[in-house]
Amino acid sequence: MAKKRIVVLYGGRADEHSISCISTAGVLAALDTERFEPIPVGITKDGKWIVNGEDPRGWALDGGELPTVKITPESRPVMIDPSRGKDGFFAGEPEHLNSADSGLVDVNDPEMRHTLTSLGHVDAVLPVLHGPYGEDGTVQGLLEMMGVPYVGCGVFASATCMDKHYTKIVLNAAGIPTAPGIMVDARNFTAVDVLEQVEAAGLAYPLFVKPSRAGSSFGVTKVEKSEDRETQQDKLAAAVATAGEHDWKVLIEQGIDGREIECAVLCPKAGEEPEASWPGEIVLDHQDDDQFYDFDSKYMDASASHVEVPANLPVSVLEDVRDVARRAFKAVDGAGLSRVDTFVTPDGTVMVNEINTMPGFTPISMYPKAWEATGVGYTELITRLIEGVLR
């Protein structure tokens, strides 16, 4: 049987660009090449799609420079014709431009043009993209218009879960608790107004101030209680400004006295009952009460934390987490995969923190580790996800 040809999208315009690159390195290394022929398509930080760039299989998080998709002498631009559907992916081949020629002119070199060469028939797309312009429904909408099958959540679920504010609205409507919080517009706020909104909402400290539509803990600040009002205003204003560098929509959430437990959800075919892995926990190894699981802890410092699956909790609580994860996935109309991050309080209450519709696939990421501990290996996991959308 002929191999299915799978476009693997990676990079992108979001802050999580480099994490997408590392996730893709892991996916390509684990992909069953007896079944699938990958077509890696990178997206630069400024949104250019290319093929034949630097091979992502060689990328790794080793404490050095973070990998990025860059245009190289060998890379070729990718163009898409939505009207051609699965045959609508093309690469630009450079040719010298003369007065008799017509074609797509290279804006970076007016003496060159690109003639289009088909990348061949594409059976499905695996968008290993994290954050805005990839995990938020934008790429999903493009692929829907083209009629090309793709792995992962659809437009609604992707857009909803990318926005933590709207995720809370949907989950609360479904009877699933989330952390108390408010939303602030970072484009137009004052320190006094922010503090007054926090007080009116009755939020208890510490607070976590975060961009509503960003991931990987970018722009997140923990704000402790201050003795005087003016200092409190300044600290909150600074935190909102930091989050506002990533998104004008900023969440201020009450810190939860509980453990952060993550559950991987799998639903290869949309509409089927989702499966939930054994829940896991990121255990911080540095003895620092003020530390939280930030970007460096997740990706840059292997000694900062380790993953425990299943989490060290009673089986009854683990089953409650799995149940909440499945319910949350269904509430947002999830498909394919998601990682549902929860808080488990001392009394056993399970509340959802956020839902990641394209969770990290790096070598130290929770999603593949959780499924491995549940009996589904990395390669099998990817195979099931791809085969679930092929038609």
Short mmCIF file of C-alpha atoms in Angstrom, two decimals:
data_model
loop_
_atom_site.label_atom_id
_atom_site.label_comp_id
_atom_site.label_asym_id
_atom_site.label_seq_id
_atom_site.Cartn_x
_atom_site.Cartn_y
_atom_site.Cartn_z
CA MET A 1 0.00 0.00 0.00
CA ALA A 2 1.32 3.43 -0.95
CA LYS A 3 2.56 5.65 1.84
CA LYS A 4 0.29 8.50 2.87
CA ARG A 5 1.91 11.86 2.29
CA ILE A 6 1.69 14.11 5.34
CA VAL A 7 2.59 17.80 5.42
CA VAL A 8 4.15 18.56 8.81
CA LEU A 9 3.82 22.26 9.61
CA TYR A 10 6.23 23.76 12.15
CA GLY A 11 7.67 27.06 13.35
CA GLY A 12 5.15 29.85 12.96
CA ARG A 13 4.72 33.44 14.05
CA ALA A 14 3.97 32.79 17.73
CA ASP A 15 6.28 33.15 20.73
CA GLU A 16 6.33 29.34 20.86
CA HIS A 17 8.11 29.19 17.47
CA SER A 18 11.19 27.39 18.78
CA ILE A 19 9.16 24.94 20.85
CA SER A 20 7.25 24.02 17.69
CA CYS A 21 10.60 23.34 16.01
CA ILE A 22 11.68 21.02 18.82
CA SER A 23 8.30 19.30 18.92
CA THR A 24 8.63 18.67 15.18
CA ALA A 25 12.07 17.17 15.61
CA GLY A 26 10.54 14.65 18.01
CA VAL A 27 7.54 13.93 15.77
CA LEU A 28 9.64 13.37 12.65
CA ALA A 29 12.02 11.09 14.53
CA ALA A 30 9.12 8.98 15.81
CA LEU A 31 6.98 8.98 12.65
CA ASP A 32 6.33 5.55 11.13
CA THR A 33 7.98 6.01 7.72
CA GLU A 34 6.70 2.64 6.58
CA ARG A 35 3.21 4.16 6.58
CA PHE A 36 3.82 7.87 6.07
CA GLU A 37 5.97 10.12 3.90
CA PRO A 38 6.53 13.41 5.73
CA ILE A 39 6.70 16.71 3.86
CA PRO A 40 8.18 19.17 6.38
CA VAL A 41 6.98 22.73 5.75
CA GLY A 42 8.52 25.40 7.96
CA ILE A 43 7.01 28.78 8.74
CA THR A 44 9.41 31.61 9.56
CA LYS A 45 8.78 34.02 12.40
CA ASP A 46 7.51 36.58 9.89
CA GLY A 47 5.10 34.09 8.31
CA LYS A 48 6.92 32.82 5.21
CA TRP A 49 6.27 29.15 4.36
CA ILE A 50 9.27 27.19 3.05
CA VAL A 51 10.49 23.71 2.18
CA ASN A 52 14.06 22.40 2.02
CA GLY A 53 15.24 24.61 4.86
CA GLU A 54 17.39 23.37 7.72
CA ASP A 55 16.42 19.81 8.62
CA PRO A 56 14.40 19.98 11.87
CA ARG A 57 15.44 16.43 12.77
CA GLY A 58 18.74 17.82 13.98
CA TRP A 59 17.24 20.30 16.40
CA ALA A 60 17.30 19.82 20.16
CA LEU A 61 16.96 21.80 23.37
CA ASP A 62 20.48 21.54 24.74
CA GLY A 63 20.75 24.82 26.59
CA GLY A 64 22.16 26.59 23.54
CA GLU A 65 20.49 28.84 20.97
CA LEU A 66 16.84 28.08 20.35
CA PRO A 67 16.20 26.77 16.81
CA THR A 68 14.25 28.86 14.31
CA VAL A 69 12.99 28.42 10.76
CA LYS A 70 15.13 30.53 8.45
CA ILE A 71 15.31 31.06 4.72
CA THR A 72 18.47 29.41 3.37
CA PRO A 73 20.03 29.25 -0.11
CA GLU A 74 18.48 25.79 -0.53
CA SER A 75 15.01 26.63 0.81
CA ARG A 76 12.07 27.25 -1.49
CA PRO A 77 8.94 29.29 -0.83
CA VAL A 78 5.67 27.40 -0.47
CA MET A 79 2.55 28.67 -2.19
CA ILE A 80 -0.98 27.40 -1.68
CA ASP A 81 -3.90 27.29 -4.10
CA PRO A 82 -6.97 26.60 -1.94
CA SER A 83 -9.07 25.74 -5.00
CA ARG A 84 -6.92 22.66 -5.69
CA GLY A 85 -7.49 21.11 -2.27
CA LYS A 86 -5.10 18.23 -1.55
CA ASP A 87 -3.16 19.08 -4.72
CA GLY A 88 -2.86 22.75 -3.81
CA PHE A 89 0.63 22.80 -2.29
CA PHE A 90 3.44 24.20 -4.47
CA ALA A 91 7.11 25.13 -4.12
CA GLY A 92 8.67 28.04 -5.96
CA GLU A 93 11.66 27.16 -8.12
CA PRO A 94 13.91 30.17 -8.84
CA GLU A 95 14.73 31.24 -12.38
CA HIS A 96 16.45 34.33 -13.73
CA LEU A 97 13.99 36.92 -14.95
CA ASN A 98 14.31 38.41 -18.42
CA SER A 99 12.11 40.77 -20.40
CA ALA A 100 10.18 37.91 -22.02
CA ASP A 101 9.44 36.11 -18.78
CA SER A 102 6.41 36.35 -16.60
CA GLY A 103 5.98 34.70 -13.27
CA LEU A 104 6.02 35.17 -9.54
CA VAL A 105 8.74 37.74 -8.79
CA ASP A 106 10.89 37.20 -5.70
CA VAL A 107 10.42 40.32 -3.57
CA ASN A 108 13.84 39.72 -2.00
CA ASP A 109 15.54 39.65 -5.41
CA PRO A 110 13.80 41.51 -8.28
CA GLU A 111 16.08 39.75 -10.79
CA MET A 112 14.56 36.39 -9.89
CA ARG A 113 11.15 34.85 -10.29
CA HIS A 114 9.68 31.58 -9.07
CA THR A 115 7.94 29.06 -11.22
CA LEU A 116 5.64 26.78 -9.27
CA THR A 117 6.26 23.07 -8.88
CA SER A 118 3.68 20.85 -7.21
CA LEU A 119 4.63 19.26 -3.92
CA GLY A 120 2.42 16.39 -5.00
CA HIS A 121 -0.81 15.03 -3.60
CA VAL A 122 -1.17 15.61 0.14
CA ASP A 123 -3.26 13.18 2.17
CA ALA A 124 -3.33 15.12 5.43
CA VAL A 125 -1.63 17.88 7.42
CA LEU A 126 -0.10 17.57 10.87
CA PRO A 127 0.17 21.14 12.21
CA VAL A 128 2.77 20.96 14.98
CA LEU A 129 2.20 24.62 15.71
CA HIS A 130 1.88 26.15 19.16
CA GLY A 131 0.22 29.45 19.99
CA PRO A 132 -1.33 32.14 17.76
CA TYR A 133 -1.34 31.66 13.97
CA GLY A 134 -1.28 27.90 14.31
CA GLU A 135 -3.09 26.64 17.41
CA ASP A 136 -5.84 29.27 17.34
CA GLY A 137 -8.02 28.18 14.43
CA THR A 138 -6.34 30.24 11.72
CA VAL A 139 -4.46 27.41 10.01
CA GLN A 140 -7.37 25.09 10.75
CA GLY A 141 -9.72 27.45 8.89
CA LEU A 142 -7.40 27.51 5.87
CA LEU A 143 -7.28 23.73 5.74
CA GLU A 144 -11.05 23.51 6.15
CA MET A 145 -11.48 25.78 3.12
CA MET A 146 -9.11 23.58 1.14
CA GLY A 147 -10.86 20.38 2.20
CA VAL A 148 -7.60 18.94 3.49
CA PRO A 149 -7.79 16.63 6.54
CA TYR A 150 -5.69 17.72 9.48
CA VAL A 151 -4.76 16.42 12.91
CA GLY A 152 -6.12 18.20 15.94
CA CYS A 153 -8.99 20.36 17.09
CA GLY A 154 -11.21 22.24 14.66
CA VAL A 155 -11.67 25.96 14.25
CA PHE A 156 -14.01 26.53 17.21
CA ALA A 157 -12.13 24.44 19.76
CA SER A 158 -8.77 25.82 18.64
CA ALA A 159 -9.91 29.44 18.85
CA THR A 160 -11.73 28.95 22.15
CA CYS A 161 -8.88 27.16 23.92
CA MET A 162 -6.30 29.64 22.62
CA ASP A 163 -8.20 32.31 24.57
CA LYS A 164 -8.05 31.38 28.26
CA HIS A 165 -10.79 33.90 29.03
CA TYR A 166 -13.30 32.28 26.67
CA THR A 167 -12.18 28.80 27.74
CA LYS A 168 -13.30 29.67 31.27
CA ILE A 169 -16.66 30.95 29.99
CA VAL A 170 -17.35 27.74 28.03
CA LEU A 171 -16.21 25.42 30.82
CA ASN A 172 -18.13 27.27 33.53
CA ALA A 173 -21.26 27.04 31.37
CA ALA A 174 -20.70 23.27 31.25
CA GLY A 175 -20.47 23.12 35.04
CA ILE A 176 -16.69 22.64 35.12
CA PRO A 177 -14.99 24.90 37.70
CA THR A 178 -12.02 27.13 36.87
CA ALA A 179 -9.86 29.50 38.91
CA PRO A 180 -11.58 32.79 39.86
CA GLY A 181 -10.28 35.70 37.82
CA ILE A 182 -10.91 38.84 35.81
CA MET A 183 -9.93 40.10 32.36
CA VAL A 184 -8.10 43.40 31.84
CA ASP A 185 -7.48 45.32 28.60
CA ALA A 186 -3.75 46.09 28.59
CA ARG A 187 -4.24 48.75 25.91
CA ASN A 188 -6.24 50.95 28.25
CA PHE A 189 -5.81 50.51 31.99
CA THR A 190 -4.65 52.35 35.09
CA ALA A 191 -3.03 50.89 38.19
CA VAL A 192 -5.88 52.18 40.34
CA ASP A 193 -8.56 50.60 38.13
CA VAL A 194 -6.80 47.23 38.09
CA LEU A 195 -6.49 47.09 41.86
CA GLU A 196 -10.14 48.12 42.26
CA GLN A 197 -11.25 45.36 39.88
CA VAL A 198 -9.20 42.79 41.80
CA GLU A 199 -10.75 43.91 45.08
CA ALA A 200 -14.28 43.99 43.64
CA ALA A 201 -13.85 40.39 42.43
CA GLY A 202 -12.63 39.34 45.87
CA LEU A 203 -9.52 37.67 44.47
CA ALA A 204 -7.11 36.30 47.07
CA TYR A 205 -3.33 36.58 46.75
CA PRO A 206 -1.05 35.40 45.32
CA LEU A 207 -2.34 36.34 41.87
CA PHE A 208 -1.12 35.14 38.51
CA VAL A 209 -1.19 37.70 35.71
CA LYS A 210 -0.98 36.19 32.24
CA PRO A 211 -1.73 36.86 28.57
CA SER A 212 -5.10 35.37 27.66
CA ARG A 213 -3.91 34.19 24.23
CA ALA A 214 -0.33 33.01 24.64
CA GLY A 215 1.33 29.82 25.79
CA SER A 216 4.47 28.31 27.33
CA SER A 217 4.23 30.69 30.32
CA PHE A 218 5.34 33.69 28.27
CA GLY A 219 4.53 36.95 30.04
CA VAL A 220 3.29 35.32 33.27
CA THR A 221 3.94 37.09 36.58
CA LYS A 222 3.19 35.95 40.12
CA VAL A 223 2.04 38.87 42.29
CA GLU A 224 2.18 38.55 46.07
CA LYS A 225 0.26 40.62 48.60
CA SER A 226 1.92 43.92 49.53
CA GLU A 227 1.63 45.85 52.77
CA ASP A 228 0.62 49.18 51.24
CA ARG A 229 -1.88 50.00 48.51
CA GLU A 230 0.45 52.03 46.29
CA THR A 231 3.01 49.22 46.07
CA GLN A 232 0.22 46.77 45.25
CA GLN A 233 -1.01 49.00 42.44
CA ASP A 234 2.48 49.30 40.98
CA LYS A 235 3.12 45.55 41.11
CA LEU A 236 -0.17 44.75 39.40
CA ALA A 237 0.34 47.43 36.76
CA ALA A 238 3.83 46.13 35.97
CA ALA A 239 2.50 42.57 35.67
CA VAL A 240 -0.31 43.66 33.34
CA ALA A 241 2.20 45.57 31.20
CA THR A 242 4.44 42.48 30.99
CA ALA A 243 1.55 40.28 29.91
CA GLY A 244 0.40 43.01 27.54
CA GLU A 245 3.61 42.64 25.56
CA HIS A 246 2.21 39.32 24.36
CA ASP A 247 -1.53 40.05 24.21
CA TRP A 248 -3.73 43.05 24.97
CA LYS A 249 -6.17 40.70 26.66
CA VAL A 250 -4.79 39.92 30.14
CA LEU A 251 -6.10 37.54 32.79
CA ILE A 252 -5.62 38.11 36.50
CA GLU A 253 -6.33 34.87 38.31
CA GLN A 254 -6.41 33.90 41.94
CA GLY A 255 -3.69 31.47 42.88
CA ILE A 256 -5.11 28.06 43.73
CA ASP A 257 -4.00 26.12 46.79
CA GLY A 258 -3.61 22.82 45.01
CA ARG A 259 -1.46 20.65 42.84
CA GLU A 260 -1.16 21.14 39.09
CA ILE A 261 -2.12 17.87 37.44
CA GLU A 262 -2.11 17.41 33.66
CA CYS A 263 -4.10 14.88 31.66
CA ALA A 264 -3.59 13.95 28.01
CA VAL A 265 -6.74 13.42 25.95
CA LEU A 266 -6.83 11.46 22.68
CA CYS A 267 -9.66 11.31 20.16
CA PRO A 268 -8.26 10.42 16.71
CA LYS A 269 -11.66 10.45 14.99
CA ALA A 270 -13.86 13.45 15.66
CA GLY A 271 -17.13 12.51 17.31
CA GLU A 272 -15.85 9.38 19.05
CA GLU A 273 -15.55 9.13 22.81
CA PRO A 274 -12.26 10.70 23.95
CA GLU A 275 -9.70 8.67 25.89
CA ALA A 276 -7.81 10.09 28.85
CA SER A 277 -4.30 9.10 29.92
CA TRP A 278 -3.16 8.59 33.47
CA PRO A 279 -2.75 12.13 34.82
CA GLY A 280 0.77 13.37 35.43
CA GLU A 281 2.49 16.02 37.49
CA ILE A 282 5.46 18.28 36.83
CA VAL A 283 7.54 18.14 40.00
CA LEU A 284 9.85 21.10 40.53
CA ASP A 285 13.24 19.95 41.78
CA HIS A 286 14.53 23.32 43.00
CA GLN A 287 13.57 24.02 46.60
CA ASP A 288 12.21 27.51 46.08
CA ASP A 289 8.77 28.41 47.39
CA ASP A 290 8.52 31.37 45.01
CA GLN A 291 9.24 29.35 41.87
CA PHE A 292 6.52 28.42 39.43
CA TYR A 293 6.64 26.38 36.25
CA ASP A 294 7.89 29.02 33.81
CA PHE A 295 9.36 28.77 30.30
CA ASP A 296 12.87 27.88 31.46
CA SER A 297 11.58 25.18 33.81
CA LYS A 298 9.61 23.63 30.96
CA TYR A 299 12.16 23.72 28.19
CA MET A 300 15.61 25.06 29.05
CA ASP A 301 16.59 23.51 32.38
CA ALA A 302 16.36 19.72 32.50
CA SER A 303 17.35 19.80 36.18
CA ALA A 304 14.52 22.16 37.11
CA SER A 305 11.77 19.56 37.07
CA HIS A 306 10.74 16.02 36.23
CA VAL A 307 7.53 14.34 35.14
CA GLU A 308 5.70 11.82 37.31
CA VAL A 309 2.99 9.70 35.62
CA PRO A 310 0.73 8.75 37.20
CA ALA A 311 0.80 11.57 39.71
CA ASN A 312 1.17 10.55 43.33
CA LEU A 313 -2.52 10.79 44.20
CA PRO A 314 -5.22 8.28 45.21
CA VAL A 315 -6.62 6.35 42.25
CA SER A 316 -10.06 7.82 42.93
CA VAL A 317 -8.68 11.34 42.50
CA LEU A 318 -6.79 10.36 39.35
CA GLU A 319 -10.03 9.00 37.91
CA ASP A 320 -11.78 12.26 38.79
CA VAL A 321 -9.11 14.17 36.86
CA ARG A 322 -9.57 11.87 33.86
CA ASP A 323 -13.33 12.38 33.98
CA VAL A 324 -13.00 16.18 34.15
CA ALA A 325 -10.47 16.14 31.31
CA ARG A 326 -12.83 14.18 29.06
CA ARG A 327 -15.76 16.42 29.95
CA ALA A 328 -13.73 19.57 29.29
CA PHE A 329 -12.54 18.20 25.94
CA LYS A 330 -16.12 17.50 24.89
CA ALA A 331 -17.38 20.87 26.20
CA VAL A 332 -15.10 22.76 23.80
CA ASP A 333 -15.85 20.33 20.94
CA GLY A 334 -12.31 18.95 20.95
CA ALA A 335 -10.91 16.58 18.34
CA GLY A 336 -7.65 14.75 17.88
CA LEU A 337 -5.66 15.67 20.95
CA SER A 338 -5.42 18.09 23.83
CA ARG A 339 -3.71 18.35 27.19
CA VAL A 340 -6.09 19.41 29.94
CA ASP A 341 -4.27 21.11 32.81
CA THR A 342 -6.08 21.00 36.14
CA PHE A 343 -5.72 22.02 39.77
CA VAL A 344 -6.51 19.44 42.45
CA THR A 345 -7.24 21.11 45.78
CA PRO A 346 -6.65 19.49 49.21
CA ASP A 347 -10.35 18.56 49.46
CA GLY A 348 -10.18 16.72 46.12
CA THR A 349 -11.90 19.34 43.97
CA VAL A 350 -10.71 19.26 40.35
CA MET A 351 -10.81 22.51 38.39
CA VAL A 352 -9.46 23.20 34.91
CA ASN A 353 -6.62 25.67 34.46
CA GLU A 354 -6.38 25.58 30.66
CA ILE A 355 -6.66 23.33 27.60
CA ASN A 356 -3.78 23.04 25.13
CA THR A 357 -5.06 21.85 21.76
CA MET A 358 -1.56 21.24 20.38
CA PRO A 359 0.50 20.36 23.45
CA GLY A 360 4.28 20.18 23.31
CA PHE A 361 5.83 17.08 21.76
CA THR A 362 9.38 17.79 22.93
CA PRO A 363 11.37 14.92 24.48
CA ILE A 364 10.45 16.15 27.97
CA SER A 365 6.83 17.09 27.23
CA MET A 366 3.97 15.74 29.30
CA TYR A 367 1.65 14.67 26.48
CA PRO A 368 3.75 11.84 24.98
CA LYS A 369 5.08 10.86 28.41
CA ALA A 370 1.56 10.53 29.81
CA TRP A 371 0.45 8.28 26.96
CA GLU A 372 3.61 6.21 27.19
CA ALA A 373 2.83 5.59 30.85
CA THR A 374 -0.73 4.65 29.85
CA GLY A 375 0.48 2.09 27.32
CA VAL A 376 0.54 4.05 24.06
CA GLY A 377 4.05 4.61 22.68
CA TYR A 378 5.15 7.76 20.89
CA THR A 379 5.11 6.28 17.38
CA GLU A 380 1.76 4.57 17.92
CA LEU A 381 0.33 7.83 19.26
CA ILE A 382 1.32 9.76 16.14
CA THR A 383 0.08 6.95 13.89
CA ARG A 384 -3.32 6.88 15.55
CA LEU A 385 -3.68 10.64 15.27
CA ILE A 386 -2.86 10.70 11.56
CA GLU A 387 -4.88 7.63 10.62
CA GLY A 388 -7.85 9.05 12.50
CA VAL A 389 -8.19 11.92 9.99
CA LEU A 390 -7.33 10.11 6.74
CA ARG A 391 -10.27 9.71 4.39
#
